[in-house]
mmCIF file of C-alpha atoms in Angstrom:
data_model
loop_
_atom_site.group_PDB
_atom_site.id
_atom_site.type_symbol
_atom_site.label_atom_id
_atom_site.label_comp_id
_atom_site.label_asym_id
_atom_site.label_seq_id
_atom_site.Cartn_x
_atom_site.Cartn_y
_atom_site.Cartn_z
ATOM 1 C CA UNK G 1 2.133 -13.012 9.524
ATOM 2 C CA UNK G 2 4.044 -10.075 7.758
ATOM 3 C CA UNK G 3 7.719 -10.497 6.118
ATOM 4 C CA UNK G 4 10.045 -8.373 8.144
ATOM 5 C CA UNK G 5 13.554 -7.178 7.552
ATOM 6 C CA UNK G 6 15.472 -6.020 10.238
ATOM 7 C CA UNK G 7 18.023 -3.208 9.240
ATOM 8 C CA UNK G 8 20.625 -2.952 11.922
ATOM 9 C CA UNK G 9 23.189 0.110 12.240
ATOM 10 C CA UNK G 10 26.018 -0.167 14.512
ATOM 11 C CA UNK G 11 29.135 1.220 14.590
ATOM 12 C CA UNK G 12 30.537 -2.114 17.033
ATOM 13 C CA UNK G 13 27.978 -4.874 16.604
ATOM 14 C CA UNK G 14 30.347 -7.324 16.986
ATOM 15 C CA UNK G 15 30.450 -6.332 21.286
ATOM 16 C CA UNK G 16 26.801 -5.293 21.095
ATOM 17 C CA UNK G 17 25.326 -8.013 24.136
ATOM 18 C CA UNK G 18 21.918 -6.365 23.122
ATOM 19 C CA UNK G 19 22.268 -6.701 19.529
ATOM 20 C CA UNK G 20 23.494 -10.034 20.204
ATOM 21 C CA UNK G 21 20.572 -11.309 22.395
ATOM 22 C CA UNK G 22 18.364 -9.663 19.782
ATOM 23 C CA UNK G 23 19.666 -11.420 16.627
ATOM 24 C CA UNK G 24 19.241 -14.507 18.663
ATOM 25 C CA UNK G 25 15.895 -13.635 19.065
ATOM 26 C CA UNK G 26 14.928 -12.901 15.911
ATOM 27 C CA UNK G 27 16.473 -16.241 14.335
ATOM 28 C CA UNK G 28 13.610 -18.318 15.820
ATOM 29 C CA UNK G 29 11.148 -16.547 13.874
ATOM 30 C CA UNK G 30 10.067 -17.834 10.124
ATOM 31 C CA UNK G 31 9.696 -14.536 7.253
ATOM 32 C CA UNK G 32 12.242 -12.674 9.421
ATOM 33 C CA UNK G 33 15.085 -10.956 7.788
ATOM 34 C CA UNK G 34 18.727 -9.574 9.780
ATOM 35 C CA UNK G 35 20.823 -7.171 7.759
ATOM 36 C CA UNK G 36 23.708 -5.603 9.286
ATOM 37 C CA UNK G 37 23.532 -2.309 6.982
ATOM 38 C CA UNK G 38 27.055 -1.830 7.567
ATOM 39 C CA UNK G 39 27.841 -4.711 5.295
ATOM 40 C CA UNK G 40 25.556 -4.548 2.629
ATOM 41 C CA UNK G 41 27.753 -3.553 -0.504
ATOM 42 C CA UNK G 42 26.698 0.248 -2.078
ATOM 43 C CA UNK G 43 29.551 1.369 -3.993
ATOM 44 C CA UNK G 44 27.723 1.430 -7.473
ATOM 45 C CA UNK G 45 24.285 2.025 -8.624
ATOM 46 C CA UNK G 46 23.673 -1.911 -9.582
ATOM 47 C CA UNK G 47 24.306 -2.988 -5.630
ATOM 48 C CA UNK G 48 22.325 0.187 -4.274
ATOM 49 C CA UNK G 49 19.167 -1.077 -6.811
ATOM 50 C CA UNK G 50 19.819 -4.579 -5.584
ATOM 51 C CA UNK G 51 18.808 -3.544 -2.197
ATOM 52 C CA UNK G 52 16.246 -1.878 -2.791
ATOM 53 C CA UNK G 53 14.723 -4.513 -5.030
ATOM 54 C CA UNK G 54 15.274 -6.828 -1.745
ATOM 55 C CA UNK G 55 13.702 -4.526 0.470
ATOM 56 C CA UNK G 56 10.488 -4.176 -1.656
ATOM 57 C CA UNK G 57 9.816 -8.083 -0.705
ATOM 58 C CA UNK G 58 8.992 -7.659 2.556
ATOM 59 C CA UNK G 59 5.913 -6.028 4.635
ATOM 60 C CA UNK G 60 7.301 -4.831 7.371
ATOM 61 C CA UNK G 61 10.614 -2.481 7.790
ATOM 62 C CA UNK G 62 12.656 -2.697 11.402
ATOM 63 C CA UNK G 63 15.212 0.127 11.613
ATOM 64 C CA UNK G 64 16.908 -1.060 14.897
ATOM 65 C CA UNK G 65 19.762 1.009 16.251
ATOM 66 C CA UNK G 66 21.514 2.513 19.414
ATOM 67 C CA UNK G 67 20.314 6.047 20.455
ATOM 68 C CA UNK G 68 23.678 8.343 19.719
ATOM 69 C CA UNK G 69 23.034 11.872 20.392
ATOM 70 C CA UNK G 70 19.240 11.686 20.223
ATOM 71 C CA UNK G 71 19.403 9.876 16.796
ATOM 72 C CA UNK G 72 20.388 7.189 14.886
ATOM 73 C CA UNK G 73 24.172 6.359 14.576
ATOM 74 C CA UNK G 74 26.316 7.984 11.497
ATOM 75 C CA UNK G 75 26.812 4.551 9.913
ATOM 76 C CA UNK G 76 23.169 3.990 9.887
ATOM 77 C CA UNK G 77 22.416 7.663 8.296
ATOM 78 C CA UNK G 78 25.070 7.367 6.188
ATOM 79 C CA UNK G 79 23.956 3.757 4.325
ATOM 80 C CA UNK G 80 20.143 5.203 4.352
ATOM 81 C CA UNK G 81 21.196 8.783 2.402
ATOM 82 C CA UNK G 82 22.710 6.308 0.101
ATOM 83 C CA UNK G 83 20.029 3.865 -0.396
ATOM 84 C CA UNK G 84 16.963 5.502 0.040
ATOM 85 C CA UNK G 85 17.379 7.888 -2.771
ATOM 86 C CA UNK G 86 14.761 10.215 -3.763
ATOM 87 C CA UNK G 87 13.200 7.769 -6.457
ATOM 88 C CA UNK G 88 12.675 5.292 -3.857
ATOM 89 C CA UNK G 89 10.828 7.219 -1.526
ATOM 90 C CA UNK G 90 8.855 9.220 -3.517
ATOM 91 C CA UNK G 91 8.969 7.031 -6.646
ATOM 92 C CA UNK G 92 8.940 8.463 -10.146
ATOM 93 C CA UNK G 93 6.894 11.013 -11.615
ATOM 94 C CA UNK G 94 3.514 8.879 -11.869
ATOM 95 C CA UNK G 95 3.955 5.629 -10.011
ATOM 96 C CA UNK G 96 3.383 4.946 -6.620
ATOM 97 C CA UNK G 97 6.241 4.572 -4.160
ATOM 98 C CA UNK G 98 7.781 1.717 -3.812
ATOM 99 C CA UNK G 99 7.239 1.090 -0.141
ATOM 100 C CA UNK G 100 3.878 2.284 -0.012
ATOM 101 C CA UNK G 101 1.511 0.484 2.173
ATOM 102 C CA UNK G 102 4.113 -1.178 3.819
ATOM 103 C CA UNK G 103 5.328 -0.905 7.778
ATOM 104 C CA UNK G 104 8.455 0.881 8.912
ATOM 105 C CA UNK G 105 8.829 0.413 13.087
ATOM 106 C CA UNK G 106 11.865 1.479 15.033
ATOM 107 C CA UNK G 107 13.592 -0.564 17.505
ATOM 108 C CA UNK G 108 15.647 1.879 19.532
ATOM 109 C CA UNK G 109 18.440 0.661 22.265
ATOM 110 C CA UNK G 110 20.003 3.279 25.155
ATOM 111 C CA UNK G 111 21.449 3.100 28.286
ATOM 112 C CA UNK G 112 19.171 5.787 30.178
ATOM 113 C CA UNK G 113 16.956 4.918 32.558
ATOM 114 C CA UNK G 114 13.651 4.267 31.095
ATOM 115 C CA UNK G 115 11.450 7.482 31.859
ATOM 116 C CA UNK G 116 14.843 9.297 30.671
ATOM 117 C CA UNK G 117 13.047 10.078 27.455
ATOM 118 C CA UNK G 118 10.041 11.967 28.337
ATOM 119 C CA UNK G 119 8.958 15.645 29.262
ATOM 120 C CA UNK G 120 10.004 16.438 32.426
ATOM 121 C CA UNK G 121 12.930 13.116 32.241
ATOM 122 C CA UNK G 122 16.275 13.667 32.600
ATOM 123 C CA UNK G 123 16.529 14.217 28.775
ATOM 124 C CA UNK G 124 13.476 16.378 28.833
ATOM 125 C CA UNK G 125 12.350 14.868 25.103
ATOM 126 C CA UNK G 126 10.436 11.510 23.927
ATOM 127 C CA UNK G 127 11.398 9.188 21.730
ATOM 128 C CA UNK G 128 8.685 9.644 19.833
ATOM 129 C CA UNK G 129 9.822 13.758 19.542
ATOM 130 C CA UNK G 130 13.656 13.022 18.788
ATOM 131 C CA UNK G 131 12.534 9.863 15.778
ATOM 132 C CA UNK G 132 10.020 12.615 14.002
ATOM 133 C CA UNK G 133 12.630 12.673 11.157
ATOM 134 C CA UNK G 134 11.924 9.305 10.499
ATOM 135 C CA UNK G 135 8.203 9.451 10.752
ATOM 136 C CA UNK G 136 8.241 12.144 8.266
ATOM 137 C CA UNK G 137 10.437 10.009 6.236
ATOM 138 C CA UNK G 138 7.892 7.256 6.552
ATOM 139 C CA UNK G 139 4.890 9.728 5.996
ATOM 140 C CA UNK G 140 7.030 10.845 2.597
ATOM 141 C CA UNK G 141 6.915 6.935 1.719
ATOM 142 C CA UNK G 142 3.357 6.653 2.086
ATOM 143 C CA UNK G 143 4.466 4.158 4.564
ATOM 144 C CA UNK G 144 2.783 3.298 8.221
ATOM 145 C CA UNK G 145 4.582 4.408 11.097
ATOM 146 C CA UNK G 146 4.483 1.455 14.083
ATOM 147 C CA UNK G 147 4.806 2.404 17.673
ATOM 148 C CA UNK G 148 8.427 2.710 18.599
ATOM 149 C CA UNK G 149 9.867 -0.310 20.521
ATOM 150 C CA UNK G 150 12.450 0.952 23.020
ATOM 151 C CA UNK G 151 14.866 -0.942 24.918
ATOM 152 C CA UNK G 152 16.487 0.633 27.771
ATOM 153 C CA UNK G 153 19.238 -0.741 30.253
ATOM 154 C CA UNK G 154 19.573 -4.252 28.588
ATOM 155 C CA UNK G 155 22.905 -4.916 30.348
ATOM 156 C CA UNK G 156 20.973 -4.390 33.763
ATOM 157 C CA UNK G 157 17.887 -6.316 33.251
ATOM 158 C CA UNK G 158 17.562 -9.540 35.027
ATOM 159 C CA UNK G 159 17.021 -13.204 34.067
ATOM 160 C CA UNK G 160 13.350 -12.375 34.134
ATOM 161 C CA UNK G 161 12.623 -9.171 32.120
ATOM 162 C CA UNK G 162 14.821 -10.599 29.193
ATOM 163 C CA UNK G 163 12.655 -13.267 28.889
ATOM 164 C CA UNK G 164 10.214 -10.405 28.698
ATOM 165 C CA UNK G 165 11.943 -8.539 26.437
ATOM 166 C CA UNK G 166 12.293 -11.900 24.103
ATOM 167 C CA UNK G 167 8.399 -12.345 23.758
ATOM 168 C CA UNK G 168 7.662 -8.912 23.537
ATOM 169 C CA UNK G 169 10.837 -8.138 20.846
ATOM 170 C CA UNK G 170 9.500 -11.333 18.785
ATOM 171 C CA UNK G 171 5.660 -10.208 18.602
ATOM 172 C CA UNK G 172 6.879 -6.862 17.517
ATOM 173 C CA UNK G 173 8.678 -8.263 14.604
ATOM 174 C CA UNK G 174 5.756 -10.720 13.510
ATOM 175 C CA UNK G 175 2.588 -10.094 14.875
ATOM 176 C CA UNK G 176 0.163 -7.502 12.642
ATOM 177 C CA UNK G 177 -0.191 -3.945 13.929
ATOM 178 C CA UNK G 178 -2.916 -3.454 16.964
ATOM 179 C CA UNK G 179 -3.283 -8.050 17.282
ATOM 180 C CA UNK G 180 -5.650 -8.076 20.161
ATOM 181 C CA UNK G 181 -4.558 -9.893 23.059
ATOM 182 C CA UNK G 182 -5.846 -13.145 22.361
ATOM 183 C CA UNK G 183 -3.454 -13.263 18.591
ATOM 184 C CA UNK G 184 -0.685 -12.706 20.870
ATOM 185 C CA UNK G 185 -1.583 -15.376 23.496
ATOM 186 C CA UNK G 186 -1.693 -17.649 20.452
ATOM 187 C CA UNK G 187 1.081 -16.610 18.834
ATOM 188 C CA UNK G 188 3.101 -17.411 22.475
ATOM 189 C CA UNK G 189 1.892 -20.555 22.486
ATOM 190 C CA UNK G 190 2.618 -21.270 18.816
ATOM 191 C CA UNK G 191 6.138 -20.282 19.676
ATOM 192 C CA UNK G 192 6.729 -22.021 22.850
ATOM 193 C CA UNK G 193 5.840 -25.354 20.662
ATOM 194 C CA UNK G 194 8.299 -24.446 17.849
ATOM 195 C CA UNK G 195 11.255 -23.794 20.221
ATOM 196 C CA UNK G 196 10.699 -26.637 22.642
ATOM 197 C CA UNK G 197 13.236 -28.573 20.956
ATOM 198 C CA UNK G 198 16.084 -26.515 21.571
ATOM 199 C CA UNK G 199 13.817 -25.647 25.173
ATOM 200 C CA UNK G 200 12.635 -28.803 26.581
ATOM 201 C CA UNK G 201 10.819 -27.020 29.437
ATOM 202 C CA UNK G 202 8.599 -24.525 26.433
ATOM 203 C CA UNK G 203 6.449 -27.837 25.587
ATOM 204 C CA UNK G 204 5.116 -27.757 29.847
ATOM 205 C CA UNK G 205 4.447 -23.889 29.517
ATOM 206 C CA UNK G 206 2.399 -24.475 26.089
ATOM 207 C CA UNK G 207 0.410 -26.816 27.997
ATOM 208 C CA UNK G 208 0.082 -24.976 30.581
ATOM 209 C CA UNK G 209 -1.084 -21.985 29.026
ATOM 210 C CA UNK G 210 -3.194 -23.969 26.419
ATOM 211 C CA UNK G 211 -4.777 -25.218 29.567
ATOM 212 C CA UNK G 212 -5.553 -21.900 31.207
ATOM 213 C CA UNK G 213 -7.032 -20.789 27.809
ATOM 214 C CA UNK G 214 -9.430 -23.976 27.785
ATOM 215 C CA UNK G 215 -10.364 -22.874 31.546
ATOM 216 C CA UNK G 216 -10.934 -19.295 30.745
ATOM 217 C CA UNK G 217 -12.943 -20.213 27.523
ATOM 218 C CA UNK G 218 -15.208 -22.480 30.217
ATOM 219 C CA UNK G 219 -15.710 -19.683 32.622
ATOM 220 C CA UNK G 220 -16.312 -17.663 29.610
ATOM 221 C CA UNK G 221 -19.458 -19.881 28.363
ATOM 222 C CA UNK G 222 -20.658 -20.427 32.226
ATOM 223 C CA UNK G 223 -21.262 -16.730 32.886
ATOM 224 C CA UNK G 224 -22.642 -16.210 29.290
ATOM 225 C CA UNK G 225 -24.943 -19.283 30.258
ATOM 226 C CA UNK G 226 -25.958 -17.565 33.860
ATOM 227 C CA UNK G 227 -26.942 -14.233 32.042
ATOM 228 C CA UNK G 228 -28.682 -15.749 29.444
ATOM 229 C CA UNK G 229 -30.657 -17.953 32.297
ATOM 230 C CA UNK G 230 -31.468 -14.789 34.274
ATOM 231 C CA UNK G 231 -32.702 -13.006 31.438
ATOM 232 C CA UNK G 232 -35.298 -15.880 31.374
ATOM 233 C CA UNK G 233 -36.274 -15.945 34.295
ATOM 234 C CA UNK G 234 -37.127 -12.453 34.062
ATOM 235 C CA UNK G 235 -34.382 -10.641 36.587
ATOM 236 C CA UNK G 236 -32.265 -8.711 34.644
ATOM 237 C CA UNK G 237 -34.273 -5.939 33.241
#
């Protein structure tokens, strides 16, 4: 599993219920980093070279923010002019950049409606259109862009599609790019296990689901067995 930092701008996290719920989140996962940019210390060059040292550790990048104005808030923009100097993103004159090779996704919060942000919504432009700055700040990096991870509504979404958005928010952070759909059924299970002592009922959905597997896996080898018998028996041309 990749080492993730989560980079956080917000100009009131304190009242953020999303930011809360997501910090929550991401506290049950191992390698997983939460910095609230906004108090990270940059007033000389020692503390600005600090970060960036720290940021170097890990494989994976989160910039997670609230959508103002089709971009990223000014406290966020603000700590990133200062700490992503040029050095750091290009890297000097014949080394490699620092972050190259490693993963920068975007988790982006808004209070649309979620087909607001795409041609023809109510905002007429995609995420993916309004966070190009940041792709091409990635690109500059030699860094790989990950699929942006948008959250829209939180305060409106019911019991049920949080505890979507939990699973889905935690992969994001700590499964590899593209995992196929079997790493991620794993990874759930894996999870359920860990938290089931805070979350007595996670140890009966583990089972559960570990027992579905085990029945798929059988179905799995039955067919396989019936084609390979037909082919045999001569039937299947």
């Amino acid at each position: 599993m990749p080492k993730t930092l989560i980079l956080v701008g917000h100009p009131d996290l304190v009242h953020s219920g999303t930011q809360t719920f997501l910090k929550e989140v991401a506290t049950t996962l191992t390698d997983t980093t939460w910095w609230d940019v906004t108090t990270q210390p940059v007033d000389t060059s020692t503390q600005i070279a600090r970060l960036q040292g720290e940021m170097r550790r890990y494989d994976r990048l989160i910039f997670q923010f609230p959508l103002y104005w089709y971009s990223m808030p000014g406290v966020f923009k603000q700590w990133l002019d200062t700490v992503w100097t040029t050095p750091f993103v290009y890297g000097r004159a014949g080394e490699q950049p620092p972050l190259a090779g490693k993963e920068l996704g975007l988790v982006v919060t808004f209070s649309q409606a979620p087909d607001s942000y795409r041609l023809g919504g109510r905002e007429h432009f995609s995420l993916s259109e309004l966070m190009r700055p940041l792709d091409a700040l990635a690109q500059a990096a030699q860094m790989t862009m990950l699929p942006i991870f948008p959250i829209a509504q939180f305060a409106y979404m019911t019991e049920r599609e949080r505890q979507h958005l939990l699973v889905t928010y935690a992969q994001y952070l700590s499964l590899p790019a593209r995992a196929h759909f079997s790493d991620r059924v794993a990874w759930f299970q894996q999870w359920l296990t860990q938290n089931a002592g805070q979350h007595p009922e996670y140890a009966a959905w583990a089972a559960a689901l570990q027992s579905q597997q085990d029945e798929l896996a059988d179905l799995h080898d039955t067919l396989e067995q019936m084609r390979q018998d037909e082919e045999q028996n001569g039937r299947i041309e």
